[in-house]
Coordinates of C-alpha atoms in Angstrom, one line a residue:
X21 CA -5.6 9.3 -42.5
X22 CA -4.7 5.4 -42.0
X23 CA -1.6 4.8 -41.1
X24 CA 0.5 1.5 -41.7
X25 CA 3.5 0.1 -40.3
X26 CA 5.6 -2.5 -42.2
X27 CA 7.9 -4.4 -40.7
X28 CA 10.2 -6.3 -43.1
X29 CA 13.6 -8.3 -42.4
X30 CA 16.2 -8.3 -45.3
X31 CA 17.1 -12.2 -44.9
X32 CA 17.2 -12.6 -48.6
X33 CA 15.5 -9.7 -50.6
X34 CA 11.9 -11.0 -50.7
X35 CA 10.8 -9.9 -48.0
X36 CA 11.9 -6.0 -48.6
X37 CA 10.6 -6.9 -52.0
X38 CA 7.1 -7.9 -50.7
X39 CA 7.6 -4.7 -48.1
X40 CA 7.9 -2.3 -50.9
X41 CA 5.6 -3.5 -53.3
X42 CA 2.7 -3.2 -50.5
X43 CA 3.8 0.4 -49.9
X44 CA 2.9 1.3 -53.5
X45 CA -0.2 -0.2 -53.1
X46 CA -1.5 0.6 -50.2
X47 CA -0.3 4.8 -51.0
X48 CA -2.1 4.1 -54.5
X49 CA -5.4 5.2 -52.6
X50 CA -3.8 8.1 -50.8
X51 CA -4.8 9.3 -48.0
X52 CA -2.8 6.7 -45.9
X53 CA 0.7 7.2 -44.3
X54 CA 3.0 3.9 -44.8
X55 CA 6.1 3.3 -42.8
X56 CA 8.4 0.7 -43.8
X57 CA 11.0 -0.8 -40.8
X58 CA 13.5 -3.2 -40.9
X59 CA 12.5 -4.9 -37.8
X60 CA 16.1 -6.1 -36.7
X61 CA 18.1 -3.4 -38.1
X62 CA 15.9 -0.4 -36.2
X63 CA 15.5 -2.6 -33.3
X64 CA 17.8 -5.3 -32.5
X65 CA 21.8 -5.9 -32.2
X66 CA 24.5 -6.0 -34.8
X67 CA 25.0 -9.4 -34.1
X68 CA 21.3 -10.4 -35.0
X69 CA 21.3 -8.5 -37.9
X70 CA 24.5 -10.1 -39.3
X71 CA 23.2 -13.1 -38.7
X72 CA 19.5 -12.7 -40.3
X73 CA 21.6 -10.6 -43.4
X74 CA 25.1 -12.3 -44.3
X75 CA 24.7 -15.3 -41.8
X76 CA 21.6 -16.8 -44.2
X77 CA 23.6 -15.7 -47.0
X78 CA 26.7 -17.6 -45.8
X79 CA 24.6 -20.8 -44.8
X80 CA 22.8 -20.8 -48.0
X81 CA 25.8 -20.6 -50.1
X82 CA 28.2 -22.6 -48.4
X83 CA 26.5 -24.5 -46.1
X84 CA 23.9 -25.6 -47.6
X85 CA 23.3 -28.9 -46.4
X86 CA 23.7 -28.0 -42.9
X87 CA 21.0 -25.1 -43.3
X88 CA 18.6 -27.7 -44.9
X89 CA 19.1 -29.9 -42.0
X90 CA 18.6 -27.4 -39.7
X91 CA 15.4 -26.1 -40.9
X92 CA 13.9 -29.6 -41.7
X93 CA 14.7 -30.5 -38.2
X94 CA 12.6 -27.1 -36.8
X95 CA 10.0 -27.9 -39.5
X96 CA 8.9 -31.0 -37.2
X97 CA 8.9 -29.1 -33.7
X98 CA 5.8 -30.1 -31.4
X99 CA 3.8 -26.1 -32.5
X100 CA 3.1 -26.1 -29.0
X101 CA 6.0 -25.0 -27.9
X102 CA 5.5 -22.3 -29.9
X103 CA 6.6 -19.9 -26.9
X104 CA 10.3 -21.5 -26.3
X105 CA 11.0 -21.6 -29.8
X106 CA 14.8 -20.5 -30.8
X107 CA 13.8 -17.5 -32.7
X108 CA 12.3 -16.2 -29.6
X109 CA 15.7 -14.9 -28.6
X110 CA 16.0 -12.8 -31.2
X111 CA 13.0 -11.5 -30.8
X112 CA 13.0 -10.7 -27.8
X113 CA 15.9 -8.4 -28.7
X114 CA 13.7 -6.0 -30.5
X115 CA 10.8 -5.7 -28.6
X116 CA 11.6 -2.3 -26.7
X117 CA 12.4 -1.0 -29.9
X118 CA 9.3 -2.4 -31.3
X119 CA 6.6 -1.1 -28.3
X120 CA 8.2 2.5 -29.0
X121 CA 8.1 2.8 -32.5
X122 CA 4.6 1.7 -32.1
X123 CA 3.9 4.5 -29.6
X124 CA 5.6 6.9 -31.5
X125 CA 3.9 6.1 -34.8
X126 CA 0.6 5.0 -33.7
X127 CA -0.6 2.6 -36.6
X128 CA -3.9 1.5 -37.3
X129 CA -2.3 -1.7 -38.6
X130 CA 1.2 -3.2 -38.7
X131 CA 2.1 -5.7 -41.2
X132 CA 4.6 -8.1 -41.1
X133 CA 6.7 -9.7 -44.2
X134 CA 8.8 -11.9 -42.0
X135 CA 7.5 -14.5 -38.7
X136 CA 10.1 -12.1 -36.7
X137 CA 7.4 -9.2 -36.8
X138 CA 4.8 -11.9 -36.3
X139 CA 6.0 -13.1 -33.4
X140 CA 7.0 -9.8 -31.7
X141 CA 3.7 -8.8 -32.1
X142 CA 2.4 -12.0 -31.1
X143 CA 4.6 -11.6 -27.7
X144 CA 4.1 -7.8 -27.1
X145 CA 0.1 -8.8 -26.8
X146 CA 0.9 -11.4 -24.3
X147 CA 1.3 -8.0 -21.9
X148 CA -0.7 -4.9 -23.8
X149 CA -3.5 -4.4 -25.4
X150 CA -2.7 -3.3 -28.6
X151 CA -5.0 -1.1 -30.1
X152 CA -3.7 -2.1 -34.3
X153 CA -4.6 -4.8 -36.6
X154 CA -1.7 -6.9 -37.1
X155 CA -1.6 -8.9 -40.1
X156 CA 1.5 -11.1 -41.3
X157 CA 2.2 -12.5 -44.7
X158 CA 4.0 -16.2 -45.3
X159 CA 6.4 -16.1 -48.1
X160 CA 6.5 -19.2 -49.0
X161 CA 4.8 -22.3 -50.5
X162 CA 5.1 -24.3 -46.9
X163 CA 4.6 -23.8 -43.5
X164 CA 8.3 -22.7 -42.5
X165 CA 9.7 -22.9 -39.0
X166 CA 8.4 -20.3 -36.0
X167 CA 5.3 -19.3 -37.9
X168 CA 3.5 -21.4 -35.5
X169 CA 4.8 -18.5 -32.8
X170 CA 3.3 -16.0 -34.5
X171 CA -0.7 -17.5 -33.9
X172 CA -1.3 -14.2 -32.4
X173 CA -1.3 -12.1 -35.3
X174 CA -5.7 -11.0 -36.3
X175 CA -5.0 -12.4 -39.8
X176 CA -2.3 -14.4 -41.9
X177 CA -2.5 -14.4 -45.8
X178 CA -1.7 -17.9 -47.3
X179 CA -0.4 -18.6 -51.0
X180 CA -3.8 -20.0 -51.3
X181 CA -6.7 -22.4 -50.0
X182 CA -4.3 -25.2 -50.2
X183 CA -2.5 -24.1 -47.5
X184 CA -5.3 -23.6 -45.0
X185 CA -4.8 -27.0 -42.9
X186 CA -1.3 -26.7 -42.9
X187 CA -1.4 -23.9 -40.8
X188 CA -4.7 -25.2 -38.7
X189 CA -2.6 -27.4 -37.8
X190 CA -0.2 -24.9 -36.2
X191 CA -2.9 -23.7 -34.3
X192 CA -4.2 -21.0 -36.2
X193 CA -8.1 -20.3 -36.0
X194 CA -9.6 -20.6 -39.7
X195 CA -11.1 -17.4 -39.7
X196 CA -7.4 -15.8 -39.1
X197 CA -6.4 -17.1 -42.4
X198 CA -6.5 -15.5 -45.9
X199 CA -5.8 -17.2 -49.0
X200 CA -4.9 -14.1 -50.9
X201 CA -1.4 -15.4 -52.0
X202 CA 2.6 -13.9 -52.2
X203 CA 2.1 -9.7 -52.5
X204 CA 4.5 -9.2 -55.2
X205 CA 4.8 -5.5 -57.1
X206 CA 2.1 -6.1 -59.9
X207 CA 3.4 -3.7 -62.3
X208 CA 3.7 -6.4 -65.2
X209 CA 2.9 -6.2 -68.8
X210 CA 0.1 -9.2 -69.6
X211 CA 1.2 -12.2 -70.6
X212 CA 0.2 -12.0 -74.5
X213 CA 2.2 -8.3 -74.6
X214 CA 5.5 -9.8 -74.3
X215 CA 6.2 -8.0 -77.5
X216 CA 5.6 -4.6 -76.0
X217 CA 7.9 -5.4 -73.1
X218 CA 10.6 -6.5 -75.6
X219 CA 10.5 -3.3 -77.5
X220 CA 10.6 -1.5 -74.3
X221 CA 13.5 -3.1 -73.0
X222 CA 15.5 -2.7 -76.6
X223 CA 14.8 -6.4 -77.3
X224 CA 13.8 -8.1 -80.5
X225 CA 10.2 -8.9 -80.8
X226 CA 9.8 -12.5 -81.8
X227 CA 12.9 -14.6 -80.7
X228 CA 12.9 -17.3 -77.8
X229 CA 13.9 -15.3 -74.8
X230 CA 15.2 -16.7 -71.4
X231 CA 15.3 -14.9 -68.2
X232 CA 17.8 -15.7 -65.5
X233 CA 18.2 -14.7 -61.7
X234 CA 19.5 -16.0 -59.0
X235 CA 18.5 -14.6 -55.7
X236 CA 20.9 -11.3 -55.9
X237 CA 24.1 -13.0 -55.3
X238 CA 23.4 -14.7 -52.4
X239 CA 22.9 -18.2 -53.9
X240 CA 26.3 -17.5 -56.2
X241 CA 25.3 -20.1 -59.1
X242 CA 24.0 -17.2 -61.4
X243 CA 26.7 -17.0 -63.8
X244 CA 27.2 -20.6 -63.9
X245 CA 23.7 -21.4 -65.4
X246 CA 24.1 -18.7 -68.1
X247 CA 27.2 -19.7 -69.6
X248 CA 25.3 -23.3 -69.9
X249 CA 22.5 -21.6 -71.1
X250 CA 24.4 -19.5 -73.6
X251 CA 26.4 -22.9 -75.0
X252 CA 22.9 -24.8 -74.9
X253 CA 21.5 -22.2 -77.4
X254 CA 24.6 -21.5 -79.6
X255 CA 23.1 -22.4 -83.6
X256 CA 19.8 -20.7 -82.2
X257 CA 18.2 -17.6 -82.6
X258 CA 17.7 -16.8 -78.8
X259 CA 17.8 -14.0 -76.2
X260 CA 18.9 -13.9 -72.3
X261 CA 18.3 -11.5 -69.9
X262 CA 20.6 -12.0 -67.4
X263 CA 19.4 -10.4 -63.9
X264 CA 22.7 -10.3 -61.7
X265 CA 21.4 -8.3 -58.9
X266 CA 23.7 -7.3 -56.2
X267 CA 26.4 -9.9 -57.9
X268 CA 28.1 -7.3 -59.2
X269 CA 31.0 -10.3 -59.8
X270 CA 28.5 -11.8 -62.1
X271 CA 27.5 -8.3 -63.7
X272 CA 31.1 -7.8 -64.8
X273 CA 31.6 -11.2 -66.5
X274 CA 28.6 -10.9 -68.5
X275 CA 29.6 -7.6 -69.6
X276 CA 33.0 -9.2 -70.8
X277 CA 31.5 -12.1 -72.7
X278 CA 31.5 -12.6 -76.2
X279 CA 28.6 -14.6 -77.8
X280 CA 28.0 -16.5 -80.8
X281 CA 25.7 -15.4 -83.3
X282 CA 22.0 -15.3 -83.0
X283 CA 22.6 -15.2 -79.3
X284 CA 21.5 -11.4 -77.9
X285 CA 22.1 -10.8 -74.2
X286 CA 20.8 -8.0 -71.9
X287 CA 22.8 -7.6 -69.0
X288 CA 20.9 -6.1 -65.9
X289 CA 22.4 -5.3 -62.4
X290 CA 20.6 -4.6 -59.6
X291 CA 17.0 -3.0 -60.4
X292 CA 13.9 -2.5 -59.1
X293 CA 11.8 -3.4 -62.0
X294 CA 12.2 -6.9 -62.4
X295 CA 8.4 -7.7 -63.2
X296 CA 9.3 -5.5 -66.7
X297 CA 12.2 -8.2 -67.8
X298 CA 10.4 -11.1 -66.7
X299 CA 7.2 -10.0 -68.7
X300 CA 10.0 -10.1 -72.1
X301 CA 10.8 -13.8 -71.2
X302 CA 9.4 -17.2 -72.7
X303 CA 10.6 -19.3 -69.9
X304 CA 12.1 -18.1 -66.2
X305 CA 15.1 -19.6 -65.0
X306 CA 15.7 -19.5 -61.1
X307 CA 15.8 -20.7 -57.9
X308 CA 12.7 -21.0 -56.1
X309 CA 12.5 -18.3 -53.7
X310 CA 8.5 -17.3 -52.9
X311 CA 8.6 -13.7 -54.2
X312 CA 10.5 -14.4 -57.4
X313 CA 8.1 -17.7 -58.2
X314 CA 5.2 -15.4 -57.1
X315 CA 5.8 -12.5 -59.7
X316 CA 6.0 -15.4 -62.3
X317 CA 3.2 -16.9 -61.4
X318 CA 1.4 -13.4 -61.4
X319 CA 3.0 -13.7 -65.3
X320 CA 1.9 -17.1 -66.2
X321 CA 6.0 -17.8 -67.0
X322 CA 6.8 -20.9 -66.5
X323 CA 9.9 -22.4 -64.8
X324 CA 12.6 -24.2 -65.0
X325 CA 14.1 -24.5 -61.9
X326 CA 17.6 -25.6 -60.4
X327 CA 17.4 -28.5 -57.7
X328 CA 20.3 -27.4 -55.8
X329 CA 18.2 -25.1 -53.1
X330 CA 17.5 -24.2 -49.9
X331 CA 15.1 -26.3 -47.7
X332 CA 12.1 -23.8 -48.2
X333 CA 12.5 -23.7 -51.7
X334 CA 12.4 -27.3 -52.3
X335 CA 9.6 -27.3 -50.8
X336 CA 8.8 -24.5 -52.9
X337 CA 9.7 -26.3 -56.0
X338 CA 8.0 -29.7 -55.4
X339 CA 4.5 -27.6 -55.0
X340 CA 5.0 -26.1 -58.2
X341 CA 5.5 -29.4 -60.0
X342 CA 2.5 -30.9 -58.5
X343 CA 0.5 -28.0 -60.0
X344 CA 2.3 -28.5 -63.1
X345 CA 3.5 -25.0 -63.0
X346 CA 7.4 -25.7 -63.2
X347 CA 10.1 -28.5 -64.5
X348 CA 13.6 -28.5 -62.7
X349 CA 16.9 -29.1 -63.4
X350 CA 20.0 -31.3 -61.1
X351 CA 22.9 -30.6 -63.6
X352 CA 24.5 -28.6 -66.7
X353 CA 23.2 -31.4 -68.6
X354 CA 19.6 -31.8 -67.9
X355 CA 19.7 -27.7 -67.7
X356 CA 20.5 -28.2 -71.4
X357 CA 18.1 -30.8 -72.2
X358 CA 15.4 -28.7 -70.9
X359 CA 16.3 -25.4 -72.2
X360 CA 15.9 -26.5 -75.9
X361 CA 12.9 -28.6 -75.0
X362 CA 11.1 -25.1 -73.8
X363 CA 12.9 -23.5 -76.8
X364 CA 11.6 -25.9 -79.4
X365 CA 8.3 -26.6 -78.1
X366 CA 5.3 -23.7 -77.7
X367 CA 2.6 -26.3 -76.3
X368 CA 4.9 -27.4 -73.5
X369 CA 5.5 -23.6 -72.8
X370 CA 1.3 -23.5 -73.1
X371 CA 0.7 -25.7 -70.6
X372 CA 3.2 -25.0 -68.1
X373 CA 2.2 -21.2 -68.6
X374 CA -1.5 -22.1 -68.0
X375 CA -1.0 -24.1 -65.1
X376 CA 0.9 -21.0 -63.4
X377 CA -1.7 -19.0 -63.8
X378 CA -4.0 -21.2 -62.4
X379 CA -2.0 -20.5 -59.4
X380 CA -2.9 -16.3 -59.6
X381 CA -4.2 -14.8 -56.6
X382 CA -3.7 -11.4 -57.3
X383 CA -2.9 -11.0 -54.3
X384 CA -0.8 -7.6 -53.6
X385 CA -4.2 -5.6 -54.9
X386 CA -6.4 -7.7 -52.3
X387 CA -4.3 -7.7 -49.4
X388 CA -3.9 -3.9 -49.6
X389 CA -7.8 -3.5 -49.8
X390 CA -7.9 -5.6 -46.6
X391 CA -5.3 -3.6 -44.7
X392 CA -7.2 -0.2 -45.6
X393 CA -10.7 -1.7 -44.1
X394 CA -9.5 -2.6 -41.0
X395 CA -11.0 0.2 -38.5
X396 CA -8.9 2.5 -37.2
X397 CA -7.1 1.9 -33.5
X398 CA -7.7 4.2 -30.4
X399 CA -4.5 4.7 -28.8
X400 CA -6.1 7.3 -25.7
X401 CA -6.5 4.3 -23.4
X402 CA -3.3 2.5 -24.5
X403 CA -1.3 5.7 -24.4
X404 CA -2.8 5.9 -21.0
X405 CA -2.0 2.4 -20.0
X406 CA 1.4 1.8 -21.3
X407 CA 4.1 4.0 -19.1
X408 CA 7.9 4.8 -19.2
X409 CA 8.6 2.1 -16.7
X410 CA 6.5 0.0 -19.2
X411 CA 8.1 1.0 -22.3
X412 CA 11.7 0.5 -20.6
X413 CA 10.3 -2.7 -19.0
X414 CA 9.2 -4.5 -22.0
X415 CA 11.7 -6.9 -22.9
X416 CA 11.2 -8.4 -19.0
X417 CA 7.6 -8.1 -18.7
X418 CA 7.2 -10.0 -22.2
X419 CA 9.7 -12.7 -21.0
X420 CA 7.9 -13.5 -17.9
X421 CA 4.2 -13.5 -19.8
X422 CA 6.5 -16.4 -22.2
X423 CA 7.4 -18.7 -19.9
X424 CA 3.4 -18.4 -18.1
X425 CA 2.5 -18.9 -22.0
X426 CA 4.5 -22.1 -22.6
X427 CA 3.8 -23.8 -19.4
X428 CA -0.2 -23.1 -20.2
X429 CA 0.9 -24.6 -23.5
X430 CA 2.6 -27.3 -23.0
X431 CA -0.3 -28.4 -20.3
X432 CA -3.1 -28.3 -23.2
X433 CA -0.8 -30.1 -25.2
X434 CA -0.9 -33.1 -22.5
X435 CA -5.1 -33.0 -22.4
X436 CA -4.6 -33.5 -26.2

């Protein structure tokens, strides 16, 4: 039996999203034990996990210009310093944790939905020889800060070939990387059986349908866009289905509304099957997080996207509009101006539909394919190897083998 170790970080929800829609997969096949671990909450201190959990939360809704700064500013760090990066504090936090939860589980392959489980495992192999395939998964359309400090993961899936130099130029070897895109759940309806999703979900079959969501409360703009969205298509025949999430705040206001006629609303909290409502939609309206624009992309929906985001969605965003695959929004007017465009005209929706699927990597099914081929690890020898006073010692061992690591680096960087 293959087992597989996930480690996931809920710093927004994609990456438990990604997490949990490679655990289906992967126990599609059977015969395969999957563990899912929140690396920081299992391993790490309060204090980190706040600020992975509420303090990205916080920066993201209220200090947004700050965070953008911030990660901009870490975007443009010399990748050979890859060893003395800021996250490596964290991370070094867990790493105790981390060496006996492999010990005790003994996976054939861990993989990683956040650069924290890259770079643990990246460190942890600076001092033993782990047996496991590790494999990590970027999340977003951009190389984001600290993946260069996880170069010593076997393999790293990219959204696609496009992205292959950006991380060469990391430092990553070519044949570590995998174009095999964002592993989203890929329960969906196909994009010409809207209809079928509609009757599912107690919608009408035929009128233009809008889906809204906003990143589960952290972003806090949700509610906002639909009440410009529902005046926008006041005189129209036209359905939303509002996605609130965890913004329960937002759940309750919907659910008090009154709307004109010809205006139908769904009102969803928090739920699991979000591929199922975006398959009833015409157009998606959202932020630009990589798992949500991933299961649209997997949909063919096109976007229409808010410009007041996060740094990695920005980034996120401006890739999509070079493919063609998204238009965005700055304000409650051009929101407007764009929302009846997409509801009035079916070629525009066409194209922008085709160009997103252009983008289709299929990705969740692939990756899991991978991860069950790799060959199973031997653990006598590293069982044998690794002691108590190793186990207890990590953290300090792995510190020293850093510092060794970033002075060999930094030297190569100077013959370059």
């Amino acid at each position: 039996m293959k087992k597989i170790l996930i480690l996931t970080v809920t710093a927004g929800n994609a990456h438990n999203v990604c997490a949990l829609g490679m655990k289906r997969e992967l126990e599609r096949g059977g015969n395969v034990q999957v563990k899912i671990v929140d690396l920081l909450k299992s391993c790490s201190t309060k204090s980190n996990v706040w600020i992975a959990e509420r303090g990205y939360c916080l920066a993201v809704s209220k200090f947004l210009n700050f965070y953008n700064a911030f990660y901009c500013h870490y975007r443009k760090r010399d990748p050979y310093k890859r060893y003395s990066c800021p996250s490596q504090s964290t991370v070094l936090s867990t790493l105790t944790g981390l060496l006996q939860e492999i010990l005790d589980f003994q996976p054939d392959v861990v993989y990683c939905t956040h650069f924290y489980g890259a770079i643990a495992l990246t460190d942890l192999k600076l001092v033993y020889p782990l047996p496991c395939k590790v494999i990590a998964t970027s999340l977003d359309f951009v190389n984001s800060p600290f993946w260069e400090a996880g170069i010593g993961v076997d393999y790293l899936t990219v959204p696609n070939e496009d992205f292959i130099d950006t991380y060469l130029a990391l430092g990553y070897a070519s044949e570590q990387l995998l174009p095999f895109g964002i592993p989203v759940d890929e329960r969906t309806f196909h994009p010409t059986e809207k209809a079928a999703a509609r009757r599912e979900l107690g919608l009408d079959e035929t009128p233009f349908t809008v889906s809204v969501m906003f990143g589960g409360g952290s972003w806090g703009g949700g509610y906002g866009i639909f009440k410009t969205l529902v005046k926008a298509l006041k005189g129209r025949t036209a359905q939303i289905i509002m996605i609130n999430g965890k913004d329960e705040k937002s759940f309750r206001k919907v659910r008090k509304k009154k709307f004109p006629d010809g205006i139908k609303v769904l009102n969803v909290g928090f739920t699991e099957n979000v591929p199922l409502y975006l398959s009833a939609a015409d157009v998606a309206v959202n932020k630009c997080g990589g798992g949500c624009t991933a299961e649209n992309i997997n949909l063919a929906l096109p976007m229409l996207i808010t410009e007041k985001l996060a740094a990695q969605e920005k980034f996120n965003l401006a890739y999509l509009k070079r493919k063609g695959a998204a238009l965005s929004f700055k304000n409650k007017r051009e929101l407007k101006t764009q929302i009846i465009r997409f509801s009035e005209d079916a070629d525009l929706r066409g194209k922008i539909s085709q160009c997103a699927s252009a983008l289709r990597t299929n990705g969740t099914a692939k990756l899991a394919a991978f991860i069950l081929s790799q060959p199973s690890a031997d653990y006598g020898r590293f069982l044998y190897s690794v002691g108590y006073e190793d186990h207890i010692n990590a953290k300090k061992a792995v510190k020293e083998a850093l510092k060794a690591a970033d002075k060999r680096e930094r030297k190569q960087a100077k013959t370059k």
